[in-house]
GROMACS .gro file of C-alpha atoms in nm:
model
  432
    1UNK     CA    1  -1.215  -0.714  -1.294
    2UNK     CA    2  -0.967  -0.475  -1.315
    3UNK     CA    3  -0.568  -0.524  -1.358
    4UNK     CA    4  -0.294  -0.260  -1.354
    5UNK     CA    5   0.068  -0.292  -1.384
    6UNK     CA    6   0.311  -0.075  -1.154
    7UNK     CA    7   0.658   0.022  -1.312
    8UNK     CA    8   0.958   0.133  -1.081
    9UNK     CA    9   0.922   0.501  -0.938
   10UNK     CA   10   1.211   0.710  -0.879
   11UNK     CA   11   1.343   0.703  -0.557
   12UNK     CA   12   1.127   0.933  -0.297
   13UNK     CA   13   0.788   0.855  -0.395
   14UNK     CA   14   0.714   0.666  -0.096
   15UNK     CA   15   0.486   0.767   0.160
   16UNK     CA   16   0.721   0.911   0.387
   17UNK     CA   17   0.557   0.839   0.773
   18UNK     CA   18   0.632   1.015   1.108
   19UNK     CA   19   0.508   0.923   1.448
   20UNK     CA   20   0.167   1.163   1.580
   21UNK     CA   21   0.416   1.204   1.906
   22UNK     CA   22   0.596   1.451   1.642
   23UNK     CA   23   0.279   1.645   1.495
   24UNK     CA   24   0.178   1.777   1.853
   25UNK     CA   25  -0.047   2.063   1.923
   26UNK     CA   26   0.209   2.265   2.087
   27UNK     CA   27  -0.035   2.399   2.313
   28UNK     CA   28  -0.057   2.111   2.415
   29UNK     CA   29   0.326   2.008   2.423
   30UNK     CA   30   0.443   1.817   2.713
   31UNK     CA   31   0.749   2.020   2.729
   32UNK     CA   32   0.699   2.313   2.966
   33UNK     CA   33   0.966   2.572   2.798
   34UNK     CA   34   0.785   2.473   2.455
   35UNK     CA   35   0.615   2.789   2.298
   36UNK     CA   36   0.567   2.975   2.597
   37UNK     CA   37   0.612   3.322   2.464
   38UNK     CA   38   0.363   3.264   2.190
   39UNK     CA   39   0.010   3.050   2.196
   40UNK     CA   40  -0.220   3.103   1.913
   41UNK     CA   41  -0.563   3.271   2.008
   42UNK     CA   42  -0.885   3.073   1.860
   43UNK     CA   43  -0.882   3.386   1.633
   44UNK     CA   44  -0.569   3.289   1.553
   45UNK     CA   45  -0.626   2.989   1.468
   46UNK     CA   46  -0.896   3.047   1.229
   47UNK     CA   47  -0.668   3.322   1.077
   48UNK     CA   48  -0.385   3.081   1.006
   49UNK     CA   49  -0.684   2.844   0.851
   50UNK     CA   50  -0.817   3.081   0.609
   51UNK     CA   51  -0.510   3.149   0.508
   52UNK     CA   52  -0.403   2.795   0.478
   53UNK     CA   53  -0.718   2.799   0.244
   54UNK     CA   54  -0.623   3.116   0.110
   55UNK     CA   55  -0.296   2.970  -0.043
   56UNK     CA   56  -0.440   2.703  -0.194
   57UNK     CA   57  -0.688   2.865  -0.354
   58UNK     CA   58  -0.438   3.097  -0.495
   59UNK     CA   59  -0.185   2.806  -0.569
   60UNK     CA   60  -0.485   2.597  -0.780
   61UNK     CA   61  -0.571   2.946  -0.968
   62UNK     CA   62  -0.246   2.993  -1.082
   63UNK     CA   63  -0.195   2.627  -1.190
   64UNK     CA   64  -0.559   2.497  -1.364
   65UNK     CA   65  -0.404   2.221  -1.512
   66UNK     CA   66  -0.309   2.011  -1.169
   67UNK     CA   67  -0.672   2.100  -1.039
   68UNK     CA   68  -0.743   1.752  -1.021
   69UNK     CA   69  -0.421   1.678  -0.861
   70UNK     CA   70  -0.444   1.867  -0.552
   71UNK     CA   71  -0.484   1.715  -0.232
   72UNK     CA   72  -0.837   1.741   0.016
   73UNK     CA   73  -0.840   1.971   0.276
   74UNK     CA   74  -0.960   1.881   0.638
   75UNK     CA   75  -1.149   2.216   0.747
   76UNK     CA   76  -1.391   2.113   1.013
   77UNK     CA   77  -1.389   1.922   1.311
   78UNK     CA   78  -1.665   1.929   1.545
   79UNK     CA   79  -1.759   1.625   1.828
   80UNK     CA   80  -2.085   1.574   2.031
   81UNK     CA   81  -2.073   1.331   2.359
   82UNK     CA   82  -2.402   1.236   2.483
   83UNK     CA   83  -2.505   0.935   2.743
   84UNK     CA   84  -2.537   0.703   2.425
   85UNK     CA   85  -2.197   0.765   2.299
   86UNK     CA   86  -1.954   1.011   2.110
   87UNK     CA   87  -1.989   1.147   1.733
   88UNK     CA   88  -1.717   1.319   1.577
   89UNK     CA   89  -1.750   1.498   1.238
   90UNK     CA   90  -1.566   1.595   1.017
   91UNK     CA   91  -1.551   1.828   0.698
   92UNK     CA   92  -1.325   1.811   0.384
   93UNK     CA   93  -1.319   1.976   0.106
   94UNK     CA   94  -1.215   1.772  -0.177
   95UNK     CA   95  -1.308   1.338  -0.197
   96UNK     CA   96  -1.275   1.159   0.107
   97UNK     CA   97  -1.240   0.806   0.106
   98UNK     CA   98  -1.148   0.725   0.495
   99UNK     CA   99  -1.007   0.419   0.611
  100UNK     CA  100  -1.066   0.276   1.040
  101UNK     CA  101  -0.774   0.111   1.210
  102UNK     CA  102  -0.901  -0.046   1.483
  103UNK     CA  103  -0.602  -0.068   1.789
  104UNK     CA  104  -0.597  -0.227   2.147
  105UNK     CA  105  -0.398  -0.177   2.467
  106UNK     CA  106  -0.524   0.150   2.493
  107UNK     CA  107  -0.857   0.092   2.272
  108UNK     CA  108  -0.815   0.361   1.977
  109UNK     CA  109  -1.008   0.431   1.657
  110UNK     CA  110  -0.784   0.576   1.409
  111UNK     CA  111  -0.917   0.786   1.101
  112UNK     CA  112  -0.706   0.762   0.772
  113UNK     CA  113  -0.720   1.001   0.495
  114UNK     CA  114  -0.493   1.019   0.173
  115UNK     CA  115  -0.424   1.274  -0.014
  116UNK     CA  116  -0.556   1.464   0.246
  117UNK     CA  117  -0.434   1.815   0.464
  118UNK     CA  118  -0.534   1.979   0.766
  119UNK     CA  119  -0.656   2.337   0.773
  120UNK     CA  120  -0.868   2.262   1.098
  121UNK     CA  121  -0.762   2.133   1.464
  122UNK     CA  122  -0.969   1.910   1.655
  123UNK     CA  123  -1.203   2.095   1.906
  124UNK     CA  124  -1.138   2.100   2.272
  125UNK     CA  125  -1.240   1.789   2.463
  126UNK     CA  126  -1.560   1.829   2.635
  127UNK     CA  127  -1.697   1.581   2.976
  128UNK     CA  128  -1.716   1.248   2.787
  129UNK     CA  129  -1.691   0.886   2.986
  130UNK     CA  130  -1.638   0.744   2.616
  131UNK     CA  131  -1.310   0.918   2.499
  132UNK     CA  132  -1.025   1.038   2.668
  133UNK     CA  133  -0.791   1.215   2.420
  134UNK     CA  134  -0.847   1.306   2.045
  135UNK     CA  135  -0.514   1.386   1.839
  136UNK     CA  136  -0.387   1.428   1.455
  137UNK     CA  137  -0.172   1.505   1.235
  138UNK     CA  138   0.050   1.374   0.937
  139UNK     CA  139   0.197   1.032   0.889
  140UNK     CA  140   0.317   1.083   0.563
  141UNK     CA  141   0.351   1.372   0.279
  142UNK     CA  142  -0.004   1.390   0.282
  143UNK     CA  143  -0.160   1.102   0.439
  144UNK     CA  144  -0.367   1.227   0.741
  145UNK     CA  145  -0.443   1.082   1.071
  146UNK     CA  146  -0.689   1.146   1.370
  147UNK     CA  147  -0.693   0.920   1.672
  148UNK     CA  148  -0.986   0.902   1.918
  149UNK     CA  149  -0.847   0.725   2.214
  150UNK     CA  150  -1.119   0.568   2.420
  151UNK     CA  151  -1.139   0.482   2.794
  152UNK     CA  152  -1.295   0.091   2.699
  153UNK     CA  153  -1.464  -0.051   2.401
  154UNK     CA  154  -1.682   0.095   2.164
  155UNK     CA  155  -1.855  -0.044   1.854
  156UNK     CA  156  -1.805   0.253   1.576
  157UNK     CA  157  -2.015   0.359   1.266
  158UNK     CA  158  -1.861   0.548   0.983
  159UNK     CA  159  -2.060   0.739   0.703
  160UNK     CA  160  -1.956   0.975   0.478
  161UNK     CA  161  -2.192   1.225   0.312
  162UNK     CA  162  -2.157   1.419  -0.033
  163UNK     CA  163  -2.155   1.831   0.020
  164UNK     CA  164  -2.152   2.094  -0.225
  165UNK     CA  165  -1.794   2.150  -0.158
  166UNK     CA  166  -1.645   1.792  -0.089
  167UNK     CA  167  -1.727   1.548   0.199
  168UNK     CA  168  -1.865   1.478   0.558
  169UNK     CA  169  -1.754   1.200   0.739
  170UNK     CA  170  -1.923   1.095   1.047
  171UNK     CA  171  -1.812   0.870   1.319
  172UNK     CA  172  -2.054   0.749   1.584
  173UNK     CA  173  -1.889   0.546   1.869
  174UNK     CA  174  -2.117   0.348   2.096
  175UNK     CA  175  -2.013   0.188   2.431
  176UNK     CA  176  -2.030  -0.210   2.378
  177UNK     CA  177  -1.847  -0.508   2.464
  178UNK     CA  178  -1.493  -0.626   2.319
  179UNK     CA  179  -1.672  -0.833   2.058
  180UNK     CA  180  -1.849  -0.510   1.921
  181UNK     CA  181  -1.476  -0.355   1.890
  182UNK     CA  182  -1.463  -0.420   1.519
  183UNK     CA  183  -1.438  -0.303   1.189
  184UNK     CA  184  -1.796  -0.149   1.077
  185UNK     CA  185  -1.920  -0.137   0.711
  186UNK     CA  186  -1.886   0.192   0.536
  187UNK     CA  187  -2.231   0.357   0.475
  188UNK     CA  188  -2.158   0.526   0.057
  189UNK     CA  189  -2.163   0.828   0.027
  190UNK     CA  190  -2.461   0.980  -0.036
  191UNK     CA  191  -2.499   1.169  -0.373
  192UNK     CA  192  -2.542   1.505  -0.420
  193UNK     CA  193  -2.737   1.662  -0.753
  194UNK     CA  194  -2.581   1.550  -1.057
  195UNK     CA  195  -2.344   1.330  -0.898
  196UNK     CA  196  -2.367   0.944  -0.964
  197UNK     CA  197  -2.321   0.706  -0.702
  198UNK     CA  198  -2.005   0.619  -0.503
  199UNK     CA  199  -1.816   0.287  -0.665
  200UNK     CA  200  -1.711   0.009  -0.415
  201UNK     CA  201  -1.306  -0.013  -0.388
  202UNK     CA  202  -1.276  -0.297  -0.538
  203UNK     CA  203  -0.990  -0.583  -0.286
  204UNK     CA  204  -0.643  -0.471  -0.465
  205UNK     CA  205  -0.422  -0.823  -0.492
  206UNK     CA  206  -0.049  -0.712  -0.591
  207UNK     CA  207   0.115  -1.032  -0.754
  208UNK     CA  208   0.525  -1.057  -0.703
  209UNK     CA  209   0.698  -1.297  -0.966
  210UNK     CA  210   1.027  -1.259  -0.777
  211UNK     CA  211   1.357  -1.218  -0.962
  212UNK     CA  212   1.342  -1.056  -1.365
  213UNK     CA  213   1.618  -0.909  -1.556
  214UNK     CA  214   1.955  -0.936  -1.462
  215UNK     CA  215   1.855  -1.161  -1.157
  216UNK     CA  216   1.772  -1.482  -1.277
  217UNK     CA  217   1.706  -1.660  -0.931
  218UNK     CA  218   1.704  -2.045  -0.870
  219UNK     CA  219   1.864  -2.277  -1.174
  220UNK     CA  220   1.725  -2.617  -1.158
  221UNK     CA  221   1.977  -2.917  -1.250
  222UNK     CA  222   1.818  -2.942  -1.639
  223UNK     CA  223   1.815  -2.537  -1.639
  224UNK     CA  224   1.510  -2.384  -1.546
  225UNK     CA  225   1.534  -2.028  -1.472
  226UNK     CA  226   1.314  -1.941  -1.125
  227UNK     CA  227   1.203  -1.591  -1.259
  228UNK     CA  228   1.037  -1.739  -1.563
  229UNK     CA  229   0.884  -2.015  -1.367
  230UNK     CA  230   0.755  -1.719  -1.121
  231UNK     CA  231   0.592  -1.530  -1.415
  232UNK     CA  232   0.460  -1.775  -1.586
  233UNK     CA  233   0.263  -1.881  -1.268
  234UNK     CA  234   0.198  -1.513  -1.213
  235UNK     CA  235  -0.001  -1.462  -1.523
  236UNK     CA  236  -0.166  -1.807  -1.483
  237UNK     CA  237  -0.314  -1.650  -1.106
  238UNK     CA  238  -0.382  -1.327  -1.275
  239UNK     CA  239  -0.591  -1.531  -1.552
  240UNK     CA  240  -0.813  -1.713  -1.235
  241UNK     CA  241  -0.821  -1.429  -1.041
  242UNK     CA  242  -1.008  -1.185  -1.324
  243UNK     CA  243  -1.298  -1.438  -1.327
  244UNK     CA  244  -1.358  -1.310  -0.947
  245UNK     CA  245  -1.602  -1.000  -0.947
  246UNK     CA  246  -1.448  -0.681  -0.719
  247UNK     CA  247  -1.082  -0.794  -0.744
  248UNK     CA  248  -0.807  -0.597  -0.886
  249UNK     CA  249  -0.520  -0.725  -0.968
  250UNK     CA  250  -0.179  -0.543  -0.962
  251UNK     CA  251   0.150  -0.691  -1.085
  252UNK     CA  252   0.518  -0.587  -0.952
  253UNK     CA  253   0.598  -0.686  -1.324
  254UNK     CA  254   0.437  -0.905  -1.634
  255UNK     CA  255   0.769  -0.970  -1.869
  256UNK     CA  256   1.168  -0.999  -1.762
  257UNK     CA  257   1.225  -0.666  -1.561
  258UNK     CA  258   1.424  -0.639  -1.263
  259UNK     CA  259   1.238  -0.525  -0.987
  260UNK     CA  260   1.470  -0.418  -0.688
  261UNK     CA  261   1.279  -0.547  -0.317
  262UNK     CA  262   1.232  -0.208  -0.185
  263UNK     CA  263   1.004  -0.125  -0.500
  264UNK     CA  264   0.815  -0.445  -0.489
  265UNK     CA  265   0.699  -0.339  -0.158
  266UNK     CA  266   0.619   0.002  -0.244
  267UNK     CA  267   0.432  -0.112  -0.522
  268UNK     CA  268   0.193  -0.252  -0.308
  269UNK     CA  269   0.183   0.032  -0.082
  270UNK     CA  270   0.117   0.298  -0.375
  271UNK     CA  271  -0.182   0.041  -0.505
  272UNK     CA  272  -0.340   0.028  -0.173
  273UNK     CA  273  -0.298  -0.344  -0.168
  274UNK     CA  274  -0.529  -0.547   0.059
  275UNK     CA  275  -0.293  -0.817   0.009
  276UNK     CA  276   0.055  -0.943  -0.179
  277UNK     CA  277   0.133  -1.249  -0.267
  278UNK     CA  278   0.518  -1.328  -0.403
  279UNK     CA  279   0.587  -1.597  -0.563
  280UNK     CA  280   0.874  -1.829  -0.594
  281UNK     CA  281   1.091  -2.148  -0.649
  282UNK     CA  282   1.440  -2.142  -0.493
  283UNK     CA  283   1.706  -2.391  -0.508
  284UNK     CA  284   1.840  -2.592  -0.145
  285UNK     CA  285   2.079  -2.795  -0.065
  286UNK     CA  286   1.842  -3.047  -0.022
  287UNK     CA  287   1.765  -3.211  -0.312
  288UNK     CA  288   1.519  -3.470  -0.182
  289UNK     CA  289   1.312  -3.205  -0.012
  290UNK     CA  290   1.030  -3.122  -0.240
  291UNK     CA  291   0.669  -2.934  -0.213
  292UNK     CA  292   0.514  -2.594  -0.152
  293UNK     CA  293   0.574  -2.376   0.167
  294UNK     CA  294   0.405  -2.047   0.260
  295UNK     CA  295   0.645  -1.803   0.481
  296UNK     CA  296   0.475  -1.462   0.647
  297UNK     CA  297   0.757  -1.203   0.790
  298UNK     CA  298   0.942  -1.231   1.072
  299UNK     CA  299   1.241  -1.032   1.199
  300UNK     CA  300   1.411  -1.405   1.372
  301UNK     CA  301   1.347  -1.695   1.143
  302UNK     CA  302   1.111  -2.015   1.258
  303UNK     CA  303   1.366  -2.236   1.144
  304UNK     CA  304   1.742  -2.262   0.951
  305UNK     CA  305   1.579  -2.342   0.603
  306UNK     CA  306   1.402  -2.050   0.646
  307UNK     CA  307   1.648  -1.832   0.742
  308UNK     CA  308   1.883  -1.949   0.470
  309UNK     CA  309   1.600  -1.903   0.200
  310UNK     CA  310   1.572  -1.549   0.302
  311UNK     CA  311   1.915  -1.463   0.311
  312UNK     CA  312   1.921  -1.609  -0.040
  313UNK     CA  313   1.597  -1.408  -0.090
  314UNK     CA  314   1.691  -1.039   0.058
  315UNK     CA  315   2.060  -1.073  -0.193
  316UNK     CA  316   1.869  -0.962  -0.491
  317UNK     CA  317   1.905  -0.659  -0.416
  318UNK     CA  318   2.326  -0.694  -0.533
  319UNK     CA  319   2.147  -0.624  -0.841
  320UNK     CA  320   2.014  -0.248  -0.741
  321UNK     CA  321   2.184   0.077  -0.828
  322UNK     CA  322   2.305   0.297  -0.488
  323UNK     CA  323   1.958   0.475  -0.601
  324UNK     CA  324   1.725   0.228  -0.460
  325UNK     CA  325   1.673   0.271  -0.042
  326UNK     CA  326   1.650  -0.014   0.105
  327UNK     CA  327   1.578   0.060   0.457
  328UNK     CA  328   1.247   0.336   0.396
  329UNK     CA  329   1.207   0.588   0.778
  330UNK     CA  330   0.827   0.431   0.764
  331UNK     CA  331   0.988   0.074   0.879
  332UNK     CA  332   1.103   0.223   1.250
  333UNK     CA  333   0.791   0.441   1.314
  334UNK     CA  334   0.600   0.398   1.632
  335UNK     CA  335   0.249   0.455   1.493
  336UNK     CA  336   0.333   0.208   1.183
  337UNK     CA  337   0.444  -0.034   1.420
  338UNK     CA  338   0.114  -0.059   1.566
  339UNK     CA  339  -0.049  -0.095   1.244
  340UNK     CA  340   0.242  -0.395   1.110
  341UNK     CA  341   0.082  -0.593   1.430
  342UNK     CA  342  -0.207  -0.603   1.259
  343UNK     CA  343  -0.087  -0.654   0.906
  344UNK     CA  344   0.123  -0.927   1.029
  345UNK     CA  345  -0.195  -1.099   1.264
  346UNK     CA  346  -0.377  -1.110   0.885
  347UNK     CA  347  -0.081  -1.262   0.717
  348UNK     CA  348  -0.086  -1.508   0.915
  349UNK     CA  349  -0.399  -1.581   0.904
  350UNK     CA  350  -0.416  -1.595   0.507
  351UNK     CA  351  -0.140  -1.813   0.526
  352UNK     CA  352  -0.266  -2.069   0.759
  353UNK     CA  353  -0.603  -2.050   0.498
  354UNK     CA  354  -0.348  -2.102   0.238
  355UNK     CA  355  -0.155  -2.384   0.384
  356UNK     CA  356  -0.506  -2.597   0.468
  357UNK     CA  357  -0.654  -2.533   0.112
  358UNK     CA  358  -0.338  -2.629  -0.044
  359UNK     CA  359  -0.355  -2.944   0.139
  360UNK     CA  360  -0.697  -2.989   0.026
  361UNK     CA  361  -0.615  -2.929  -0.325
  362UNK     CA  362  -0.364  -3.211  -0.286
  363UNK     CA  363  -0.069  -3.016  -0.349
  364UNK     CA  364   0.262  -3.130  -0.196
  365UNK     CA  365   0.370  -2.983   0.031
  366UNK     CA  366   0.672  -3.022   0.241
  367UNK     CA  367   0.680  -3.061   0.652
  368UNK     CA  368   0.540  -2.777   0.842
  369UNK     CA  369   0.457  -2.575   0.540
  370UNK     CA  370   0.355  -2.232   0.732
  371UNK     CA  371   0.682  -2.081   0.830
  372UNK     CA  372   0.881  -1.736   0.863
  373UNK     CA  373   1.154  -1.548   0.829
  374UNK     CA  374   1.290  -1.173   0.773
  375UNK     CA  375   1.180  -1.138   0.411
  376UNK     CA  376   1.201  -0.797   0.302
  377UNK     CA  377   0.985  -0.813   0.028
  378UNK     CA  378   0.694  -0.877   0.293
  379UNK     CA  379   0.809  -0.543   0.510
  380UNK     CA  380   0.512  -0.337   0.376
  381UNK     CA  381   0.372  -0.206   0.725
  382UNK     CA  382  -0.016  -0.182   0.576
  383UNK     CA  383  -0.033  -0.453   0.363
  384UNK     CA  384  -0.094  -0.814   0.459
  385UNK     CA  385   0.157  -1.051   0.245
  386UNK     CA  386   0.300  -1.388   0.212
  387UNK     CA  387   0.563  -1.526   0.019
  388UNK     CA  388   0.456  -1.854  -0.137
  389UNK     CA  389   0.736  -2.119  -0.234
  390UNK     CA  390   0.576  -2.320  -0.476
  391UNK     CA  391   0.802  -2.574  -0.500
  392UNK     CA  392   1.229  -2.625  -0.513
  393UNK     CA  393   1.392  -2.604  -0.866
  394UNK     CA  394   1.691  -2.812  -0.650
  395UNK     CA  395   1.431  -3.136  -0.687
  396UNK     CA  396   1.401  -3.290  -0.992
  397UNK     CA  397   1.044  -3.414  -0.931
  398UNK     CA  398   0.924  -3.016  -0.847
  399UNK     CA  399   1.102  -2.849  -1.129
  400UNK     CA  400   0.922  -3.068  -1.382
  401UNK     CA  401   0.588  -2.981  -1.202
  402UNK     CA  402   0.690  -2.635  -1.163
  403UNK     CA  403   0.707  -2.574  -1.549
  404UNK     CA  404   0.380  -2.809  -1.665
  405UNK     CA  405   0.110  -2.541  -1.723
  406UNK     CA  406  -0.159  -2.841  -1.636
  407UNK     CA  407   0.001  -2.786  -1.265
  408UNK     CA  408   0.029  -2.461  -1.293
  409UNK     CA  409  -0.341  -2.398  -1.329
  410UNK     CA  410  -0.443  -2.613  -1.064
  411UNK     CA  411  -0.220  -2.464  -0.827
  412UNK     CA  412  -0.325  -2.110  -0.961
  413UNK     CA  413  -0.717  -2.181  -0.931
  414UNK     CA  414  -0.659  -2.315  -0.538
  415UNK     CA  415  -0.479  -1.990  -0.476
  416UNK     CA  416  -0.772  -1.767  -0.635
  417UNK     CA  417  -1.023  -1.968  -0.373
  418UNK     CA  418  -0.814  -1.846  -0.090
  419UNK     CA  419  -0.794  -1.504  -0.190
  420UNK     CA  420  -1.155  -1.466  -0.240
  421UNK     CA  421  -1.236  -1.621   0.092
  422UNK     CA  422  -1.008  -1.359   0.230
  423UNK     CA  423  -1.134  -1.059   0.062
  424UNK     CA  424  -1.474  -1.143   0.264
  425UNK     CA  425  -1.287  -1.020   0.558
  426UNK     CA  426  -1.216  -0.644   0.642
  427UNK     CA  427  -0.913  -0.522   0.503
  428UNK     CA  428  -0.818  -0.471   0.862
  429UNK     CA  429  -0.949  -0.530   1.177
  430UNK     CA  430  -0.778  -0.446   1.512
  431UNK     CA  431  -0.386  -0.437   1.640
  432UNK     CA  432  -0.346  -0.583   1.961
   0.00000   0.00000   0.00000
């Protein structure tokens, strides 16, 4: 059981994404005035590579001390069709942990590598019925992406293989039925001579007490302040959640900082979160309306409570400095967009886990307890997350539960259960 603890990052550290419509081959550019006085030979191209290589060679000889900084290198890419299927490898030097995304409507395998440049170019497309287009490119700093795009389903099969100089992933896609279109297990890496083997990545849960500092939150009537309620039920989860084997557990803070909403949700992102979970207990106008209420993002609201909660919600940020960006260039890119569908399809199905053990557990919980709205806390693209209400500070009968550490624990140990059922699933699946 591992736990970390994120603190702000200056502004700029986030992954900053761009469509794959933008990182072109511009021999292969749709524009017919694009490049046409100059189109790299393959000599060329192998030139520009080992130069590419060249530099950073040079670069990591000059600077010894951020050798273990510096990003992998993508410096083959070779692909075999045959009647069974389509293989693609590829070589990097440096670690390679890849990650599949899985997308629909056309059917698409997508290849993610952190940390992670190109000095190599997919090969030419040879007479395959399997795939019809292979592209890549950066969608961040250095976050690299290849895209098979296939003519119909195919079940895939990823392994990656130790080298002497870094990594070999391999790819196998196999024509099958839509069922087969899923998320395969990742064979480990095989070790090389003196090399130990490859540790599991362990599921990443990113715990959000919402409010700290200078934002206090909700006030209940006999003065309960909602962002010590939300940390003191965030350290109770983090307590249940270390007796689970393979979790990690991240926290957007563990004492009274002020956190501003942007950061929470690149907190998540830097961690590689497989899931976030904020927590909180507002006030309404409502006073008789008690219970617990799980809300997964959505840009129009399911209902007005919602969308007042989240208006209430997305003001914290009165509390940031001009330095904070609220409104990150990943949010409106295509390619992300594709990815949020599926983010969003595993929120929701967390919460609606959430909601029925909850209801087991016999806690309250108020009419139609799965809802959304436009939280921006939850606007991480990658990372599935819900925004649990455990209760309204505005009701008398919930604040007093909301502060007994008896019902805190309960609460906390149902929540752990849920989690753990959902880190048995991929960490995603397909976008449709």
């Amino acid at each position: 059981m591992l736990v970390r603890r994120y603190s702000p990052a200056n502004k700029g550290t986030a992954c900053q994404s761009g469509s794959l419509e933008n990182c072109r081959d511009p021999a292969r550019s749709d524009d017919p005035h694009a490049h046409r006085s100059w189109r790299p030979t393959t000599v060329m191209r192998t030139l520009l590579a080992l130069l590419t290589l060249a530099f950073f060679a040079a670069a990591l000889a000059v600077s010894p001390s951020h050798a273990g900084d510096r990003p992998s290198i993508v410096t083959g890419i070779d692909e075999t069709a045959t009647a069974e299927g389509f293989a693609l490898t590829v070589d990097v030097d440096g670690k390679a942990e890849p990650k599949l995304i899985l997308l629909r409507n056309p059917y698409r395998v997508a290849l993610d590598l952190d940390e992670t440049l190109a000095a190599a170019k997919p090969p030419k497309l040879g007479a395959t019925a399997l795939v019809t287009d292979i592209r890549h490119g950066l969608v961040g700093s250095d976050r690299y992406r290849l895209i098979v795009t296939l003519a119909k389903p195919a079940k895939p099969e990823l392994t990656v293989t130790q080298t002497a100089n870094g990594s070999r992933i391999s790819l196998r896609l196999t024509p099958a039925d839509e069922t087969a279109f899923m998320l395969p297990a990742v064979t480990k890496p095989t070790a090389s001579a003196g090399n130990g083997p490859a540790e599991e990545r362990p599921f990443v849960v990113v715990l959000d007490p919402g409010h700290g500092g200078i934002d206090k939150g909700a006030t209940g009537e006999k003065g309960t302040e909602e962002k010590a309620v939300n940390l003191s039920f965030g350290l109770a989860l983090r307590s249940a959640l270390e007796k689970l084997p393979g979790v990690e557990v991240v926290m957007t803070r563990d004492d009274d900082t002020f956190i501003p909403l942007n950061e929470r949700a690149a907190i998540a992102r830097r961690a590689g979160a497989n899931l976030m979970v904020s927590l909180h207990a507002d006030s309404i106008r409502y006073k008789d309306l008690r219970g617990a209420t799980v809300y997964t993002l959505s840009e129009k609201a399911s209902d007005s409570l919602s969308r007042e909660l989240a208006d209430t919600e997305n003001s914290a940020d009165r509390f940031a400095g001009p330095e904070w960006d609220q409104d990150a260039p990943e949010i409106h890119d295509i390619l992300v967009d594709l990815v949020r569908r599926e983010t969003e399809a595993l929120s929701e199905h967390f919460a609606i886990q959430l909601v029925a053990d909850l209801g087991k557990g016999e806690i309250r919980l108020i009419n139609n307890p799965r809802r959304s709205a436009g939280f921006r806390v939850l606007r991480a693209p990658d990372v599935p997350s819900i925004l649990l209400e455990m209760g309204y500070l505005s009701n008398p009968e919930d604040e007093q539960a909301l502060q007994s550490k008896e019902w805190q624990t309960r609460l906390a140990a149902i929540l752990a259960r849920s989690i753990a059922e959902f880190a048995k699933r991929p960490p995603l699946t397909s976008a449709r």
